[in-house]
PDB file of C-alpha atoms in Angstrom:
ATOM      1  CA  PRO A   1       0.000   0.000   0.000  1.00 85.00           C
ATOM      2  CA  THR A   2       1.167   3.488  -0.820  1.00 89.00           C
ATOM      3  CA  ASN A   3      -0.062   6.858   0.378  1.00 83.00           C
ATOM      4  CA  VAL A   4      -0.170   9.553  -2.264  1.00 86.00           C
ATOM      5  CA  LEU A   5      -0.767  13.237  -1.462  1.00 81.00           C
ATOM      6  CA  VAL A   6      -3.646  14.329  -3.670  1.00 79.00           C
ATOM      7  CA  GLY A   7      -3.929  17.874  -2.390  1.00 76.00           C
ATOM      8  CA  GLN A   8      -3.413  20.100   0.608  1.00 77.00           C
ATOM      9  CA  ALA A   9      -5.351  23.084   1.907  1.00 79.00           C
ATOM     10  CA  ASP A  10      -5.464  25.175   5.069  1.00 81.00           C
ATOM     11  CA  LEU A  11      -8.974  26.013   6.269  1.00 82.00           C
ATOM     12  CA  ALA A  12      -9.669  28.947   8.581  1.00 83.00           C
ATOM     13  CA  VAL A  13     -11.410  27.659  11.721  1.00 83.00           C
ATOM     14  CA  ALA A  14     -13.440  29.900  14.028  1.00 87.00           C
ATOM     15  CA  VAL A  15     -13.221  28.429  17.540  1.00 88.00           C
ATOM     16  CA  GLN A  16     -16.210  28.711  19.865  1.00 93.00           C
ATOM     17  CA  ARG A  17     -16.443  27.869  23.569  1.00 96.00           C
ATOM     18  CA  THR A  18     -19.922  27.138  24.958  1.00 97.00           C
ATOM     19  CA  VAL A  19     -21.221  26.226  28.410  1.00 98.00           C
ATOM     20  CA  VAL A  20     -24.708  25.588  29.806  1.00 97.00           C
ATOM     21  CA  PRO A  21     -23.882  25.710  33.531  1.00 97.00           C
ATOM     22  CA  ALA A  22     -27.333  24.706  34.804  1.00 95.00           C
ATOM     23  CA  LEU A  23     -26.851  21.321  33.090  1.00 95.00           C
ATOM     24  CA  ASP A  24     -23.080  20.877  32.994  1.00 96.00           C
ATOM     25  CA  THR A  25     -20.197  23.201  33.903  1.00 97.00           C
ATOM     26  CA  THR A  26     -17.954  21.712  31.198  1.00 97.00           C
ATOM     27  CA  VAL A  27     -16.910  24.225  28.540  1.00 97.00           C
ATOM     28  CA  TRP A  28     -17.221  22.603  25.104  1.00 95.00           C
ATOM     29  CA  LEU A  29     -15.013  23.530  22.155  1.00 92.00           C
ATOM     30  CA  THR A  30     -16.316  23.594  18.609  1.00 91.00           C
ATOM     31  CA  GLY A  31     -14.732  24.817  15.431  1.00 87.00           C
ATOM     32  CA  ARG A  32     -16.590  26.170  12.423  1.00 89.00           C
ATOM     33  CA  ALA A  33     -14.972  26.211   9.018  1.00 89.00           C
ATOM     34  CA  LYS A  34     -15.771  26.441   5.330  1.00 93.00           C
ATOM     35  CA  ASN A  35     -14.242  24.120   2.757  1.00 92.00           C
ATOM     36  CA  THR A  36     -12.486  26.788   0.694  1.00 92.00           C
ATOM     37  CA  SER A  37     -10.412  24.191  -1.166  1.00 89.00           C
ATOM     38  CA  ALA A  38     -11.147  22.790  -4.604  1.00 89.00           C
ATOM     39  CA  TYR A  39     -11.392  19.284  -3.115  1.00 88.00           C
ATOM     40  CA  THR A  40     -14.221  17.288  -1.583  1.00 89.00           C
ATOM     41  CA  LEU A  41     -13.202  16.356   1.959  1.00 87.00           C
ATOM     42  CA  LEU A  42     -13.692  12.647   2.513  1.00 86.00           C
ATOM     43  CA  PRO A  43     -14.958  11.274   5.833  1.00 89.00           C
ATOM     44  CA  GLY A  44     -12.243  10.732   8.421  1.00 85.00           C
ATOM     45  CA  GLN A  45     -10.334  12.227  11.339  1.00 83.00           C
ATOM     46  CA  ALA A  46      -8.900  15.750  11.368  1.00 79.00           C
ATOM     47  CA  SER A  47      -6.317  17.278  13.683  1.00 79.00           C
ATOM     48  CA  VAL A  48      -7.254  20.831  14.623  1.00 77.00           C
ATOM     49  CA  PHE A  49      -4.681  23.464  15.610  1.00 75.00           C
ATOM     50  CA  LEU A  50      -5.051  27.051  16.780  1.00 71.00           C
ATOM     51  CA  GLY A  51      -1.715  28.497  15.695  1.00 69.00           C
ATOM     52  CA  GLN A  52       0.793  26.045  17.168  1.00 76.00           C
ATOM     53  CA  ASP A  53      -1.629  24.802  19.835  1.00 76.00           C
ATOM     54  CA  PHE A  54      -3.258  21.424  19.245  1.00 78.00           C
ATOM     55  CA  LEU A  55      -6.964  21.687  20.121  1.00 75.00           C
ATOM     56  CA  GLY A  56      -7.941  18.103  19.437  1.00 74.00           C
ATOM     57  CA  ARG A  57      -9.099  15.583  16.885  1.00 80.00           C
ATOM     58  CA  ALA A  58     -12.503  15.748  15.230  1.00 81.00           C
ATOM     59  CA  SER A  59     -14.529  13.525  12.932  1.00 85.00           C
ATOM     60  CA  VAL A  60     -15.284  15.016   9.546  1.00 86.00           C
ATOM     61  CA  ASP A  61     -18.137  13.905   7.302  1.00 90.00           C
ATOM     62  CA  LEU A  62     -18.083  14.274   3.522  1.00 92.00           C
ATOM     63  CA  VAL A  63     -17.795  18.011   2.812  1.00 93.00           C
ATOM     64  CA  GLN A  64     -18.219  19.443  -0.676  1.00 94.00           C
ATOM     65  CA  PRO A  65     -16.229  22.514  -1.822  1.00 93.00           C
ATOM     66  CA  GLY A  66     -17.868  25.673  -0.494  1.00 94.00           C
ATOM     67  CA  ALA A  67     -19.815  23.815   2.215  1.00 95.00           C
ATOM     68  CA  GLU A  68     -19.515  24.601   5.922  1.00 94.00           C
ATOM     69  CA  LEU A  69     -18.522  22.112   8.576  1.00 91.00           C
ATOM     70  CA  THR A  70     -18.605  21.970  12.357  1.00 90.00           C
ATOM     71  CA  LEU A  71     -15.816  20.259  14.278  1.00 87.00           C
ATOM     72  CA  HIS A  72     -16.654  18.968  17.761  1.00 88.00           C
ATOM     73  CA  LEU A  73     -13.404  19.156  19.718  1.00 86.00           C
ATOM     74  CA  GLY A  74     -14.488  18.036  23.176  1.00 87.00           C
ATOM     75  CA  ALA A  75     -14.014  19.716  26.553  1.00 91.00           C
ATOM     76  CA  ASP A  76     -11.677  22.674  27.048  1.00 92.00           C
ATOM     77  CA  PRO A  77      -9.485  21.798  30.063  1.00 91.00           C
ATOM     78  CA  PHE A  78      -8.210  25.391  30.347  1.00 94.00           C
ATOM     79  CA  VAL A  79     -11.570  27.028  31.167  1.00 97.00           C
ATOM     80  CA  GLU A  80     -13.351  26.330  34.465  1.00 97.00           C
ATOM     81  CA  VAL A  81     -16.927  27.299  35.397  1.00 98.00           C
ATOM     82  CA  GLU A  82     -18.703  27.436  38.760  1.00 98.00           C
ATOM     83  CA  ARG A  83     -22.439  28.123  39.176  1.00 97.00           C
ATOM     84  CA  THR A  84     -23.667  29.273  42.588  1.00 97.00           C
ATOM     85  CA  ARG A  85     -27.145  30.223  43.797  1.00 96.00           C
ATOM     86  CA  THR A  86     -27.068  33.709  45.321  1.00 96.00           C
ATOM     87  CA  GLU A  87     -30.790  34.341  45.948  1.00 93.00           C
ATOM     88  CA  ASP A  88     -33.758  32.100  46.745  1.00 90.00           C
ATOM     89  CA  MET A  89     -36.534  34.099  48.324  1.00 88.00           C
ATOM     90  CA  GLU A  90     -40.327  34.060  48.314  1.00 84.00           C
ATOM     91  CA  LYS A  91     -42.434  37.136  49.010  1.00 78.00           C
ATOM     92  CA  GLY A  92     -46.072  37.126  49.917  1.00 72.00           C
ATOM     93  CA  PRO A  93     -48.496  39.591  48.398  1.00 70.00           C
ATOM     94  CA  GLY A  94     -48.171  43.241  49.404  1.00 63.00           C
ATOM     95  CA  PHE A  95     -50.949  45.382  50.848  1.00 60.00           C
ATOM     96  CA  LEU A  96     -54.005  45.266  48.510  1.00 59.00           C
ATOM     97  CA  SER A  97     -52.106  42.945  46.142  1.00 67.00           C
ATOM     98  CA  SER A  98     -53.107  39.502  44.968  1.00 73.00           C
ATOM     99  CA  GLN A  99     -49.656  38.629  43.574  1.00 81.00           C
ATOM    100  CA  ALA A 100     -46.910  36.696  45.349  1.00 84.00           C
ATOM    101  CA  SER A 101     -43.400  36.359  43.939  1.00 86.00           C
ATOM    102  CA  LYS A 102     -40.282  34.230  44.023  1.00 88.00           C
ATOM    103  CA  LEU A 103     -36.777  35.577  43.372  1.00 91.00           C
ATOM    104  CA  GLU A 104     -33.897  33.365  42.215  1.00 93.00           C
ATOM    105  CA  GLY A 105     -30.356  34.582  41.631  1.00 95.00           C
ATOM    106  CA  TRP A 106     -27.215  32.972  40.220  1.00 97.00           C
ATOM    107  CA  ARG A 107     -23.514  33.731  39.910  1.00 98.00           C
ATOM    108  CA  ILE A 108     -21.555  32.120  37.085  1.00 98.00           C
ATOM    109  CA  HIS A 109     -17.802  32.371  37.697  1.00 98.00           C
ATOM    110  CA  VAL A 110     -15.542  31.601  34.703  1.00 98.00           C
ATOM    111  CA  LYS A 111     -11.755  31.139  35.007  1.00 98.00           C
ATOM    112  CA  ASN A 112      -9.277  31.115  32.093  1.00 97.00           C
ATOM    113  CA  HIS A 113      -6.181  29.063  32.928  1.00 96.00           C
ATOM    114  CA  GLY A 114      -4.303  30.085  29.765  1.00 93.00           C
ATOM    115  CA  ALA A 115      -6.575  28.600  27.075  1.00 91.00           C
ATOM    116  CA  PRO A 116      -5.231  28.701  23.490  1.00 87.00           C
ATOM    117  CA  THR A 117      -6.588  31.729  21.655  1.00 88.00           C
ATOM    118  CA  GLN A 118      -5.905  34.025  18.728  1.00 84.00           C
ATOM    119  CA  ALA A 119      -6.388  37.130  20.895  1.00 89.00           C
ATOM    120  CA  LYS A 120      -3.091  38.935  21.509  1.00 92.00           C
ATOM    121  CA  ASP A 121      -3.922  39.539  25.174  1.00 95.00           C
ATOM    122  CA  GLY A 122      -4.748  35.845  25.747  1.00 93.00           C
ATOM    123  CA  ALA A 123      -8.416  36.470  26.578  1.00 96.00           C
ATOM    124  CA  VAL A 124     -11.094  34.020  25.460  1.00 96.00           C
ATOM    125  CA  GLU A 125     -14.791  34.481  24.749  1.00 96.00           C
ATOM    126  CA  VAL A 126     -17.131  31.978  26.372  1.00 98.00           C
ATOM    127  CA  ILE A 127     -20.776  31.671  25.301  1.00 98.00           C
ATOM    128  CA  VAL A 128     -22.808  31.137  28.478  1.00 98.00           C
ATOM    129  CA  ARG A 129     -26.408  29.972  28.103  1.00 97.00           C
ATOM    130  CA  GLU A 130     -29.080  29.852  30.815  1.00 96.00           C
ATOM    131  CA  VAL A 131     -32.800  29.156  30.513  1.00 93.00           C
ATOM    132  CA  LEU A 132     -35.438  31.499  31.905  1.00 91.00           C
ATOM    133  CA  PRO A 133     -38.435  29.446  33.158  1.00 87.00           C
ATOM    134  CA  ARG A 134     -41.369  29.585  30.732  1.00 84.00           C
ATOM    135  CA  PRO A 135     -44.798  29.473  32.403  1.00 83.00           C
ATOM    136  CA  ARG A 136     -47.683  27.450  30.978  1.00 81.00           C
ATOM    137  CA  ASP A 137     -50.222  29.506  32.904  1.00 81.00           C
ATOM    138  CA  GLU A 138     -50.858  33.072  31.682  1.00 85.00           C
ATOM    139  CA  ARG A 139     -51.355  34.238  35.288  1.00 85.00           C
ATOM    140  CA  ILE A 140     -47.669  33.555  35.984  1.00 86.00           C
ATOM    141  CA  GLU A 141     -45.126  36.159  34.892  1.00 90.00           C
ATOM    142  CA  VAL A 142     -41.385  35.562  34.665  1.00 91.00           C
ATOM    143  CA  GLU A 143     -38.883  38.333  34.035  1.00 92.00           C
ATOM    144  CA  ILE A 144     -35.191  39.018  34.457  1.00 94.00           C
ATOM    145  CA  SER A 145     -34.840  41.524  37.285  1.00 92.00           C
ATOM    146  CA  LYS A 146     -31.048  41.854  37.145  1.00 94.00           C
ATOM    147  CA  ALA A 147     -28.278  40.842  34.743  1.00 96.00           C
ATOM    148  CA  GLU A 148     -24.641  41.949  34.942  1.00 97.00           C
ATOM    149  CA  PRO A 149     -23.372  42.058  32.280  1.00 96.00           C
ATOM    150  CA  LYS A 150     -26.527  42.444  30.223  1.00 96.00           C
ATOM    151  CA  VAL A 151     -27.925  39.520  28.218  1.00 95.00           C
ATOM    152  CA  SER A 152     -26.773  39.548  24.590  1.00 95.00           C
ATOM    153  CA  THR A 153     -29.352  40.950  22.167  1.00 93.00           C
ATOM    154  CA  ASP A 154     -27.438  39.719  19.112  1.00 94.00           C
ATOM    155  CA  GLU A 155     -29.699  38.600  16.268  1.00 95.00           C
ATOM    156  CA  ARG A 156     -28.211  35.074  16.217  1.00 93.00           C
ATOM    157  CA  TRP A 157     -29.671  34.362  19.696  1.00 94.00           C
ATOM    158  CA  LYS A 158     -33.073  35.959  19.050  1.00 94.00           C
ATOM    159  CA  GLN A 159     -35.005  32.811  18.072  1.00 94.00           C
ATOM    160  CA  ASP A 160     -33.750  30.791  21.075  1.00 94.00           C
ATOM    161  CA  ARG A 161     -34.521  33.706  23.411  1.00 92.00           C
ATOM    162  CA  GLU A 162     -38.067  34.253  22.127  1.00 91.00           C
ATOM    163  CA  GLU A 163     -39.123  30.635  21.535  1.00 91.00           C
ATOM    164  CA  LYS A 164     -37.263  28.738  24.262  1.00 92.00           C
ATOM    165  CA  GLY A 165     -36.400  31.378  26.872  1.00 92.00           C
ATOM    166  CA  ILE A 166     -32.656  30.744  26.450  1.00 95.00           C
ATOM    167  CA  GLN A 167     -30.605  33.726  27.626  1.00 96.00           C
ATOM    168  CA  THR A 168     -27.100  34.116  26.193  1.00 97.00           C
ATOM    169  CA  TRP A 169     -24.028  36.006  27.340  1.00 98.00           C
ATOM    170  CA  VAL A 170     -20.743  36.270  25.430  1.00 97.00           C
ATOM    171  CA  LEU A 171     -18.290  36.657  28.303  1.00 97.00           C
ATOM    172  CA  ARG A 172     -14.717  37.805  27.716  1.00 97.00           C
ATOM    173  CA  VAL A 173     -12.375  36.152  30.233  1.00 98.00           C
ATOM    174  CA  PRO A 174      -8.781  37.444  30.561  1.00 97.00           C
ATOM    175  CA  LYS A 175      -5.782  35.112  30.396  1.00 96.00           C
ATOM    176  CA  ASN A 176      -5.060  33.628  33.836  1.00 96.00           C
ATOM    177  CA  GLY A 177      -8.007  35.636  35.157  1.00 97.00           C
ATOM    178  CA  ALA A 178     -11.733  35.336  35.782  1.00 98.00           C
ATOM    179  CA  ALA A 179     -15.057  36.995  34.950  1.00 98.00           C
ATOM    180  CA  ASP A 180     -18.545  36.750  36.458  1.00 98.00           C
ATOM    181  CA  ILE A 181     -22.140  36.825  35.356  1.00 98.00           C
ATOM    182  CA  ARG A 182     -24.704  37.700  38.028  1.00 97.00           C
ATOM    183  CA  TRP A 183     -28.348  37.382  37.123  1.00 96.00           C
ATOM    184  CA  GLU A 184     -31.691  37.203  38.877  1.00 96.00           C
ATOM    185  CA  TYR A 185     -35.226  36.516  37.761  1.00 94.00           C
ATOM    186  CA  THR A 186     -38.591  37.015  39.429  1.00 92.00           C
ATOM    187  CA  ILE A 187     -41.630  34.748  39.139  1.00 89.00           C
ATOM    188  CA  GLY A 188     -44.910  36.537  39.866  1.00 88.00           C
ATOM    189  CA  TYR A 189     -47.995  34.398  40.540  1.00 83.00           C
ATOM    190  CA  PRO A 190     -51.452  34.613  42.186  1.00 84.00           C
ATOM    191  CA  LYS A 191     -51.206  34.377  45.980  1.00 76.00           C
ATOM    192  CA  ASP A 192     -53.482  31.330  46.097  1.00 72.00           C
ATOM    193  CA  ALA A 193     -51.470  29.433  43.458  1.00 70.00           C
ATOM    194  CA  ARG A 194     -48.610  27.002  43.942  1.00 69.00           C
ATOM    195  CA  VAL A 195     -45.734  27.190  41.458  1.00 66.00           C
ATOM    196  CA  VAL A 196     -44.131  23.869  40.520  1.00 63.00           C
ATOM    197  CA  ARG A 197     -40.951  23.704  38.399  1.00 63.00           C
ATOM    198  CA  GLU A 198     -40.627  20.815  35.929  1.00 62.00           C
TER     199      GLU A 198
END
């Protein structure tokens, strides 16, 4: 058997780090690229590098010229996330009010232990996603009462935000440093009702 080099091409890969801390505090690495070569990429394994840094191996399906591909690179061991409850309080109805409320607050603490990046200052961007509860009863109101930094209003997150209640932050975390997200939401409901989370 003989291996013959048919062609070679470098593809620009945009690296993305994503975490959904309510489900799992692991930060997942994905790479997005476009097949800018003249060749069809055959199914197989690819080694992915960010500059000189090896990010991992990824499976590649058949990719035609001009088509986009997503590379799933596994967990990023250089970025650590902690999620801590900061508020959990119920309030009864006020004077002449028929509404009770519940306040929940969270702190998401993200540390960058020198993750590979193209940024000159070594900072990385981490996409943090949290779900705002969506009531099935129109008498129940849920709203974000505090978010620091503010939730991203970027168009690419709009559908998830409106249809699924998924809130998204793009958090910049300095090299060998940390950054926080602090957010709270309030659930308003009739005083004689009982709110059950599913």
